[in-house]
Amino acid sequence: MSKFLHSKYNSLTPYDTSGEIESMNGYIRLNTNESPFEPSIQVFKAAHDAAKGLNFYSDPDCRALAEKLSSMLNVKTSEIIFGNGSDEILNFIFMAFCENGAVFPDITYSFYKILAEFHGVDYVTVPLKNFEICTDDYVNMNRRTIFIANPNAPTGIALKLCDIEKIIAQNPDSLVVIDEAYIDFGGESAKDLIHKYDNLIVTRTFSKSRSMAGARLGFCMTNEELAKDIRDIKNTITPYNINAMTQAAGLAVLNDEDYTQKNIKLIQRIRDNTKNKLREIGFEVLDSSTNFLFVRHETISGEKIFEALKSNKIMIRHFNKPAEISNFNRITIGNAEQMQKMLEVIKEVVTK
Ligand code: PMP
């Protein structure tokens, strides 16, 4: 820490990207829930063409993208805001709406806690019950903003839409943020409820089902009043947050929806196949509605499995805390060949 750093940043805990950086060195990357499939060929062309206009600033409202999404998702363009990844949208939300604190499950996307701490937001966590979010635990939230990833990460388990609606309806004085980063792989979206309730924001990303994690594109859908608040924050600190190549690439992938749908089906098929194979060799595998599996073996530690895969140049995600998930690993669904290699190494560890 330099002597010039503002004292409020003395104890920052940045998001841990070390495993990700390491895995860029020729590893099979099953640790960050990216897509194993290249972006649509239309994306290459669009990004290439957009590069010709990089002398100009990008459209701060991403109008072409918003219009396309508006017709696909049945929300108005004024109800959509784009972020540099959905992480940026989450950051805007923590800046804008968490004056009365935040609440989220104890086991969920780690970025909520990191952002809460960064913004000095007072937060509480609610324990999962048998790895599931229990709606009855989300009452009397004292105007805290509620963050629910649906499906949840790293468990992969989805809540039913009626349960999501219950959380929204029973907390009219709290804003509810439903993070749908993985919704394309399973579960029911809450997006239509933005027209029924005034306390809901739904976030989404192009990083998973649309194979565009490196382009950094996410968005949220909410009512016009909340959308204006978020837009004002965005336009104050980062008006041109989505670069022109990413805007063009995003539009191109939306125009090639068949490609996305084909990949989603393939991932689901490989996921279910991998789940069955892991169960056959003694793994507990939670029921996943996502592009990853959350697994533990009945006798072999999570760390041992993680290390064995790592020494075979396969990177998965190991969580050493909290204690109740310390034997679990999260495995991103790769292509069939990658899953085959992963299973071969795991089988060797299990049968030794
Ligand atoms: N929400 C959840 C639950 C996630 O797992 C992730 C990705 N790690 C994100 C949001 C952020 O995704 P991105 O910023 O790439 O859109």
Tab-separated table of C-alpha atoms and ligand atoms in Angstrom:
chain	number	residue	atom	x	y	z
A	1	MET	CA	0.000	0.000	0.000
A	2	SER	CA	1.460	3.354	-0.971
A	3	LYS	CA	1.456	6.361	1.326
A	4	PHE	CA	-0.866	8.074	-1.172
A	5	LEU	CA	-3.726	5.556	-0.947
A	6	HIS	CA	-6.904	6.883	0.649
A	7	SER	CA	-7.164	5.458	4.154
A	8	LYS	CA	-10.649	4.105	3.451
A	9	TYR	CA	-8.954	1.529	1.157
A	10	ASN	CA	-6.454	0.299	3.747
A	11	SER	CA	-8.054	-3.121	4.025
A	12	LEU	CA	-9.372	-3.932	0.559
A	13	THR	CA	-10.139	-7.575	-0.258
A	14	PRO	CA	-10.100	-7.746	-4.071
A	15	TYR	CA	-11.844	-10.600	-5.903
A	16	ASP	CA	-9.403	-13.524	-6.065
A	17	THR	CA	-8.486	-14.045	-9.723
A	18	SER	CA	-5.253	-15.991	-9.065
A	19	GLY	CA	-6.635	-19.375	-10.187
A	20	GLU	CA	-8.007	-17.790	-13.317
A	21	ILE	CA	-4.706	-16.242	-14.288
A	22	GLU	CA	-2.852	-19.485	-13.620
A	23	SER	CA	-5.308	-21.455	-15.745
A	24	MET	CA	-4.638	-19.288	-18.787
A	25	ASN	CA	-1.381	-21.246	-19.231
A	26	GLY	CA	-2.547	-24.189	-21.322
A	27	TYR	CA	-5.012	-25.570	-18.794
A	28	ILE	CA	-8.457	-26.942	-19.499
A	29	ARG	CA	-10.413	-24.154	-17.848
A	30	LEU	CA	-13.284	-25.517	-15.831
A	31	ASN	CA	-12.972	-22.993	-13.007
A	32	THR	CA	-14.794	-19.818	-14.052
A	33	ASN	CA	-18.041	-20.956	-15.674
A	34	GLU	CA	-17.187	-19.647	-19.114
A	35	SER	CA	-18.499	-21.271	-22.281
A	36	PRO	CA	-16.205	-23.828	-23.932
A	37	PHE	CA	-17.572	-22.725	-27.305
A	38	GLU	CA	-16.179	-19.851	-29.349
A	39	PRO	CA	-18.454	-16.876	-29.900
A	40	SER	CA	-20.719	-16.984	-32.954
A	41	ILE	CA	-18.889	-16.288	-36.228
A	42	GLN	CA	-21.207	-13.282	-36.576
A	43	VAL	CA	-19.549	-11.868	-33.456
A	44	PHE	CA	-16.089	-11.970	-35.061
A	45	LYS	CA	-17.356	-10.099	-38.109
A	46	ALA	CA	-19.277	-7.491	-36.144
A	47	ALA	CA	-16.385	-6.744	-33.770
A	48	HIS	CA	-14.022	-6.467	-36.744
A	49	ASP	CA	-16.316	-4.016	-38.556
A	50	ALA	CA	-16.924	-1.997	-35.395
A	51	ALA	CA	-13.156	-1.579	-34.948
A	52	LYS	CA	-13.211	0.758	-37.947
A	53	GLY	CA	-15.241	3.267	-35.936
A	54	LEU	CA	-13.114	3.228	-32.797
A	55	ASN	CA	-12.085	6.853	-33.382
A	56	PHE	CA	-15.571	7.752	-32.097
A	57	TYR	CA	-16.944	7.240	-28.593
A	58	SER	CA	-19.407	4.390	-28.254
A	59	ASP	CA	-23.166	4.907	-27.879
A	60	PRO	CA	-23.685	5.587	-24.134
A	61	ASP	CA	-27.198	4.123	-24.297
A	62	CYS	CA	-26.357	1.042	-26.409
A	63	ARG	CA	-29.520	1.790	-28.395
A	64	ALA	CA	-29.247	-0.924	-31.030
A	65	LEU	CA	-28.609	-3.557	-28.378
A	66	ALA	CA	-31.421	-2.267	-26.181
A	67	GLU	CA	-33.895	-2.351	-29.059
A	68	LYS	CA	-33.008	-5.922	-29.943
A	69	LEU	CA	-33.215	-7.112	-26.336
A	70	SER	CA	-36.440	-5.211	-25.823
A	71	SER	CA	-38.137	-7.172	-28.602
A	72	MET	CA	-36.652	-10.501	-27.456
A	73	LEU	CA	-37.504	-10.126	-23.759
A	74	ASN	CA	-40.680	-8.051	-23.852
A	75	VAL	CA	-39.297	-5.160	-21.806
A	76	LYS	CA	-39.037	-1.519	-22.878
A	77	THR	CA	-35.675	-0.066	-23.926
A	78	SER	CA	-36.037	2.444	-21.089
A	79	GLU	CA	-36.174	-0.493	-18.654
A	80	ILE	CA	-32.763	-1.870	-19.702
A	81	ILE	CA	-29.302	-0.673	-18.655
A	82	PHE	CA	-26.040	-2.206	-19.805
A	83	GLY	CA	-22.937	-2.806	-17.740
A	84	ASN	CA	-19.330	-3.758	-18.353
A	85	GLY	CA	-20.263	-7.270	-17.325
A	86	SER	CA	-23.128	-7.742	-14.884
A	87	ASP	CA	-20.515	-7.156	-12.170
A	88	GLU	CA	-20.604	-3.488	-13.094
A	89	ILE	CA	-24.391	-3.439	-12.791
A	90	LEU	CA	-24.059	-5.012	-9.333
A	91	ASN	CA	-21.560	-2.312	-8.437
A	92	PHE	CA	-24.025	0.409	-9.537
A	93	ILE	CA	-26.724	-1.235	-7.429
A	94	PHE	CA	-24.508	-1.332	-4.337
A	95	MET	CA	-23.685	2.346	-4.891
A	96	ALA	CA	-27.276	3.385	-5.512
A	97	PHE	CA	-29.565	1.335	-3.328
A	98	CYS	CA	-27.879	-0.110	-0.255
A	99	GLU	CA	-28.064	2.771	2.200
A	100	ASN	CA	-30.116	0.584	4.558
A	101	GLY	CA	-27.807	-2.403	4.170
A	102	ALA	CA	-27.795	-5.593	2.140
A	103	VAL	CA	-28.703	-9.226	2.711
A	104	PHE	CA	-27.750	-12.342	0.782
A	105	PRO	CA	-27.287	-16.077	1.391
A	106	ASP	CA	-24.144	-17.159	3.240
A	107	ILE	CA	-23.185	-19.333	0.288
A	108	THR	CA	-23.597	-17.399	-2.948
A	109	TYR	CA	-21.700	-15.297	-5.467
A	110	SER	CA	-18.723	-13.963	-3.508
A	111	PHE	CA	-18.803	-10.586	-5.227
A	112	TYR	CA	-21.825	-9.401	-3.181
A	113	LYS	CA	-19.765	-9.479	-0.002
A	114	ILE	CA	-16.767	-7.880	-1.690
A	115	LEU	CA	-18.903	-5.013	-3.046
A	116	ALA	CA	-20.714	-4.561	0.260
A	117	GLU	CA	-17.383	-4.229	2.059
A	118	PHE	CA	-15.969	-1.923	-0.595
A	119	HIS	CA	-18.944	0.432	-0.360
A	120	GLY	CA	-19.124	0.249	3.441
A	121	VAL	CA	-22.573	-1.349	3.215
A	122	ASP	CA	-23.747	-3.066	6.372
A	123	TYR	CA	-24.665	-6.624	5.298
A	124	VAL	CA	-26.070	-9.764	6.835
A	125	THR	CA	-25.965	-13.282	5.440
A	126	VAL	CA	-28.701	-15.892	5.679
A	127	PRO	CA	-27.648	-19.550	5.958
A	128	LEU	CA	-28.802	-21.921	3.237
A	129	LYS	CA	-30.831	-24.919	4.416
A	130	ASN	CA	-29.591	-28.130	2.904
A	131	PHE	CA	-27.883	-25.985	0.259
A	132	GLU	CA	-31.161	-24.292	-0.671
A	133	ILE	CA	-32.490	-20.760	-0.219
A	134	CYS	CA	-35.484	-20.829	2.113
A	135	THR	CA	-38.007	-18.058	1.330
A	136	ASP	CA	-39.312	-17.952	4.905
A	137	ASP	CA	-35.893	-16.718	6.030
A	138	TYR	CA	-36.331	-13.540	3.980
A	139	VAL	CA	-38.857	-11.659	6.108
A	140	ASN	CA	-38.502	-8.435	8.108
A	141	MET	CA	-35.455	-7.410	6.173
A	142	ASN	CA	-35.568	-3.844	7.545
A	143	ARG	CA	-35.307	-2.190	4.123
A	144	ARG	CA	-32.060	-3.986	3.371
A	145	THR	CA	-31.510	-4.714	-0.340
A	146	ILE	CA	-31.845	-8.450	-0.973
A	147	PHE	CA	-29.485	-10.174	-3.415
A	148	ILE	CA	-30.485	-13.600	-4.723
A	149	ALA	CA	-28.592	-15.386	-7.486
A	150	ASN	CA	-31.094	-17.577	-9.302
A	151	PRO	CA	-29.909	-20.202	-10.037
A	152	ASN	CA	-27.547	-19.803	-7.119
A	153	ALA	CA	-23.777	-20.098	-7.427
A	154	PRO	CA	-21.827	-22.144	-6.507
A	155	THR	CA	-24.608	-24.605	-5.644
A	156	GLY	CA	-26.292	-24.479	-9.077
A	157	ILE	CA	-29.726	-24.862	-7.478
A	158	ALA	CA	-32.649	-22.777	-8.827
A	159	LEU	CA	-35.552	-21.378	-6.840
A	160	LYS	CA	-39.019	-21.663	-8.355
A	161	LEU	CA	-40.549	-18.476	-9.736
A	162	CYS	CA	-43.334	-18.605	-7.125
A	163	ASP	CA	-40.672	-18.581	-4.387
A	164	ILE	CA	-38.862	-15.650	-5.964
A	165	GLU	CA	-42.181	-13.805	-6.180
A	166	LYS	CA	-42.838	-14.577	-2.520
A	167	ILE	CA	-39.559	-12.920	-1.497
A	168	ILE	CA	-40.392	-9.842	-3.595
A	169	ALA	CA	-43.998	-9.604	-2.371
A	170	GLN	CA	-43.212	-10.107	1.318
A	171	ASN	CA	-40.572	-7.335	1.267
A	172	PRO	CA	-42.248	-4.295	-0.321
A	173	ASP	CA	-39.841	-1.942	1.490
A	174	SER	CA	-36.730	-3.746	0.305
A	175	LEU	CA	-35.303	-3.729	-3.152
A	176	VAL	CA	-34.840	-7.291	-4.446
A	177	VAL	CA	-32.063	-8.039	-6.941
A	178	ILE	CA	-32.364	-11.314	-8.819
A	179	ASP	CA	-29.047	-12.187	-10.439
A	180	GLU	CA	-29.874	-14.374	-13.443
A	181	ALA	CA	-26.327	-14.933	-14.711
A	182	TYR	CA	-27.113	-18.642	-15.302
A	183	ILE	CA	-30.836	-18.510	-16.083
A	184	ASP	CA	-30.420	-19.608	-19.709
A	185	PHE	CA	-29.282	-23.047	-18.503
A	186	GLY	CA	-32.314	-23.683	-16.288
A	187	GLY	CA	-34.817	-22.100	-13.927
A	188	GLU	CA	-37.569	-19.566	-14.538
A	189	SER	CA	-36.828	-15.893	-15.088
A	190	ALA	CA	-38.348	-13.211	-12.869
A	191	LYS	CA	-38.086	-10.580	-15.631
A	192	ASP	CA	-41.857	-10.240	-16.214
A	193	LEU	CA	-42.326	-9.377	-12.543
A	194	ILE	CA	-40.623	-6.003	-13.102
A	195	HIS	CA	-44.006	-4.874	-14.461
A	196	LYS	CA	-45.859	-6.166	-11.395
A	197	TYR	CA	-43.614	-5.012	-8.519
A	198	ASP	CA	-41.788	-1.714	-8.017
A	199	ASN	CA	-38.965	-3.264	-5.951
A	200	LEU	CA	-37.313	-5.635	-8.412
A	201	ILE	CA	-34.139	-5.548	-10.508
A	202	VAL	CA	-33.156	-8.544	-12.657
A	203	THR	CA	-29.535	-8.790	-13.841
A	204	ARG	CA	-28.210	-10.885	-16.726
A	205	THR	CA	-24.935	-11.486	-18.536
A	206	PHE	CA	-23.586	-12.321	-21.997
A	207	SER	CA	-20.640	-14.094	-20.314
A	208	LYS	CA	-22.070	-17.594	-20.003
A	209	SER	CA	-24.636	-18.861	-22.530
A	210	ARG	CA	-23.553	-16.311	-25.149
A	211	SER	CA	-19.812	-17.150	-25.016
A	212	MET	CA	-18.773	-13.537	-24.488
A	213	ALA	CA	-17.114	-13.395	-21.050
A	214	GLY	CA	-14.098	-11.592	-22.506
A	215	ALA	CA	-16.234	-8.899	-24.159
A	216	ARG	CA	-17.667	-7.815	-20.772
A	217	LEU	CA	-21.358	-7.264	-21.331
A	218	GLY	CA	-24.208	-7.534	-18.846
A	219	PHE	CA	-27.465	-5.727	-18.285
A	220	CYS	CA	-30.351	-5.277	-15.926
A	221	MET	CA	-34.094	-4.947	-16.341
A	222	THR	CA	-36.185	-2.919	-13.939
A	223	ASN	CA	-38.969	-0.340	-13.827
A	224	GLU	CA	-38.322	3.075	-15.375
A	225	GLU	CA	-37.904	4.873	-12.068
A	226	LEU	CA	-35.174	2.558	-10.775
A	227	ALA	CA	-33.654	2.397	-14.266
A	228	LYS	CA	-33.289	6.172	-14.262
A	229	ASP	CA	-31.461	6.075	-10.919
A	230	ILE	CA	-29.023	3.457	-12.208
A	231	ARG	CA	-28.567	5.291	-15.515
A	232	ASP	CA	-27.801	8.524	-13.661
A	233	ILE	CA	-25.103	6.775	-11.628
A	234	LYS	CA	-23.663	5.163	-14.761
A	235	ASN	CA	-23.692	8.431	-16.715
A	236	THR	CA	-21.986	10.220	-13.842
A	237	ILE	CA	-19.033	7.886	-13.466
A	238	THR	CA	-18.736	5.932	-16.705
A	239	PRO	CA	-21.021	7.142	-19.512
A	240	TYR	CA	-19.279	5.153	-22.283
A	241	ASN	CA	-19.028	1.962	-20.245
A	242	ILE	CA	-19.675	-0.427	-23.139
A	243	ASN	CA	-17.105	-0.179	-25.912
A	244	ALA	CA	-18.212	-0.108	-29.552
A	245	MET	CA	-16.821	-3.552	-30.426
A	246	THR	CA	-18.666	-5.140	-27.524
A	247	GLN	CA	-21.919	-3.405	-28.476
A	248	ALA	CA	-21.596	-4.681	-32.037
A	249	ALA	CA	-20.629	-8.159	-30.856
A	250	GLY	CA	-23.568	-8.257	-28.447
A	251	LEU	CA	-26.008	-7.330	-31.174
A	252	ALA	CA	-24.496	-9.940	-33.481
A	253	VAL	CA	-24.895	-12.748	-30.958
A	254	LEU	CA	-28.506	-11.747	-30.336
A	255	ASN	CA	-29.072	-11.918	-34.085
A	256	ASP	CA	-27.676	-15.465	-34.087
A	257	GLU	CA	-29.979	-16.860	-31.429
A	258	ASP	CA	-29.988	-20.355	-32.975
A	259	TYR	CA	-26.277	-20.625	-32.219
A	260	THR	CA	-26.841	-19.724	-28.552
A	261	GLN	CA	-29.796	-22.101	-28.173
A	262	LYS	CA	-27.864	-24.976	-29.773
A	263	ASN	CA	-24.957	-24.426	-27.357
A	264	ILE	CA	-27.255	-24.232	-24.337
A	265	LYS	CA	-28.826	-27.600	-25.245
A	266	LEU	CA	-25.413	-29.137	-25.708
A	267	ILE	CA	-24.166	-27.849	-22.344
A	268	GLN	CA	-27.310	-29.171	-20.631
A	269	ARG	CA	-26.822	-32.591	-22.226
A	270	ILE	CA	-23.116	-32.760	-21.293
A	271	ARG	CA	-23.970	-31.515	-17.760
A	272	ASP	CA	-26.537	-34.232	-17.149
A	273	ASN	CA	-24.301	-36.912	-18.584
A	274	THR	CA	-21.350	-35.769	-16.428
A	275	LYS	CA	-23.576	-35.644	-13.344
A	276	ASN	CA	-24.613	-39.280	-13.862
A	277	LYS	CA	-21.037	-40.427	-14.397
A	278	LEU	CA	-19.850	-38.640	-11.248
A	279	ARG	CA	-22.671	-40.144	-9.201
A	280	GLU	CA	-21.706	-43.626	-10.415
A	281	ILE	CA	-18.235	-43.197	-8.853
A	282	GLY	CA	-19.396	-42.018	-5.444
A	283	PHE	CA	-19.940	-38.289	-5.843
A	284	GLU	CA	-22.748	-36.294	-4.336
A	285	VAL	CA	-23.764	-33.905	-7.127
A	286	LEU	CA	-26.265	-31.153	-6.392
A	287	ASP	CA	-29.023	-30.744	-8.984
A	288	SER	CA	-27.709	-28.076	-11.281
A	289	SER	CA	-29.718	-25.622	-13.384
A	290	THR	CA	-26.489	-23.979	-14.571
A	291	ASN	CA	-23.373	-24.615	-16.664
A	292	PHE	CA	-21.488	-26.049	-13.691
A	293	LEU	CA	-21.745	-28.860	-11.147
A	294	PHE	CA	-21.141	-28.593	-7.411
A	295	VAL	CA	-19.789	-31.915	-6.213
A	296	ARG	CA	-18.147	-33.752	-3.329
A	297	HIS	CA	-16.902	-37.282	-2.991
A	298	GLU	CA	-18.019	-39.540	-0.161
A	299	THR	CA	-14.467	-40.375	0.934
A	300	ILE	CA	-11.905	-38.270	-0.948
A	301	SER	CA	-11.337	-34.646	0.000
A	302	GLY	CA	-12.219	-31.806	-2.335
A	303	GLU	CA	-8.688	-30.524	-2.106
A	304	LYS	CA	-7.178	-33.843	-3.189
A	305	ILE	CA	-9.425	-33.956	-6.258
A	306	PHE	CA	-8.639	-30.338	-7.074
A	307	GLU	CA	-4.873	-30.958	-6.803
A	308	ALA	CA	-5.004	-34.149	-8.899
A	309	LEU	CA	-6.843	-32.336	-11.687
A	310	LYS	CA	-4.533	-29.359	-11.449
A	311	SER	CA	-1.444	-31.527	-11.835
A	312	ASN	CA	-3.074	-32.865	-15.010
A	313	LYS	CA	-3.559	-29.293	-16.271
A	314	ILE	CA	-7.265	-29.234	-15.566
A	315	MET	CA	-8.441	-26.342	-13.404
A	316	ILE	CA	-11.662	-26.547	-11.391
A	317	ARG	CA	-12.764	-24.316	-8.523
A	318	HIS	CA	-12.071	-25.430	-4.985
A	319	PHE	CA	-13.590	-23.576	-2.047
A	320	ASN	CA	-11.742	-24.022	1.224
A	321	LYS	CA	-14.313	-22.028	3.145
A	322	PRO	CA	-16.849	-21.926	4.644
A	323	ALA	CA	-16.443	-25.305	6.375
A	324	GLU	CA	-19.696	-26.817	5.075
A	325	ILE	CA	-18.512	-26.568	1.466
A	326	SER	CA	-14.811	-27.226	2.020
A	327	ASN	CA	-15.045	-30.669	0.444
A	328	PHE	CA	-16.971	-29.439	-2.565
A	329	ASN	CA	-15.582	-28.462	-5.922
A	330	ARG	CA	-17.323	-26.499	-8.630
A	331	ILE	CA	-16.754	-27.891	-12.098
A	332	THR	CA	-17.687	-25.835	-15.163
A	333	ILE	CA	-19.237	-27.823	-17.980
A	334	GLY	CA	-16.738	-27.891	-20.823
A	335	ASN	CA	-17.059	-29.639	-24.166
A	336	ALA	CA	-17.473	-33.429	-24.334
A	337	GLU	CA	-13.762	-34.060	-24.803
A	338	GLN	CA	-12.784	-31.881	-21.835
A	339	MET	CA	-15.328	-33.631	-19.619
A	340	GLN	CA	-13.992	-36.998	-20.731
A	341	LYS	CA	-10.436	-36.002	-19.703
A	342	MET	CA	-11.659	-34.617	-16.396
A	343	LEU	CA	-13.571	-37.826	-15.636
A	344	GLU	CA	-10.563	-40.004	-16.496
A	345	VAL	CA	-8.350	-38.179	-13.967
A	346	ILE	CA	-11.055	-38.255	-11.298
A	347	LYS	CA	-11.666	-41.974	-11.834
A	348	GLU	CA	-7.978	-42.642	-11.332
A	349	VAL	CA	-7.993	-40.725	-8.023
A	350	VAL	CA	-11.135	-42.486	-6.833
A	351	THR	CA	-10.005	-46.015	-7.672
A	352	LYS	CA	-6.438	-45.685	-6.283
B	1	PMP	N1	-23.422	-13.219	-11.057
B	1	PMP	C1	-23.016	-14.461	-10.847
B	1	PMP	C2	-23.848	-15.351	-9.985
B	1	PMP	C3	-21.826	-14.931	-11.420
B	1	PMP	O1	-21.395	-16.176	-11.168
B	1	PMP	C4	-21.074	-14.058	-12.233
B	1	PMP	C5	-19.803	-14.524	-12.912
B	1	PMP	N2	-18.782	-14.912	-12.184
B	1	PMP	C6	-21.525	-12.766	-12.412
B	1	PMP	C7	-22.714	-12.371	-11.830
B	1	PMP	C8	-20.754	-11.735	-13.193
B	1	PMP	O2	-20.661	-12.012	-14.527
B	1	PMP	P1	-20.173	-10.941	-15.576
B	1	PMP	O3	-19.598	-9.755	-14.861
B	1	PMP	O4	-19.182	-11.651	-16.424
B	1	PMP	O5	-21.405	-10.546	-16.347
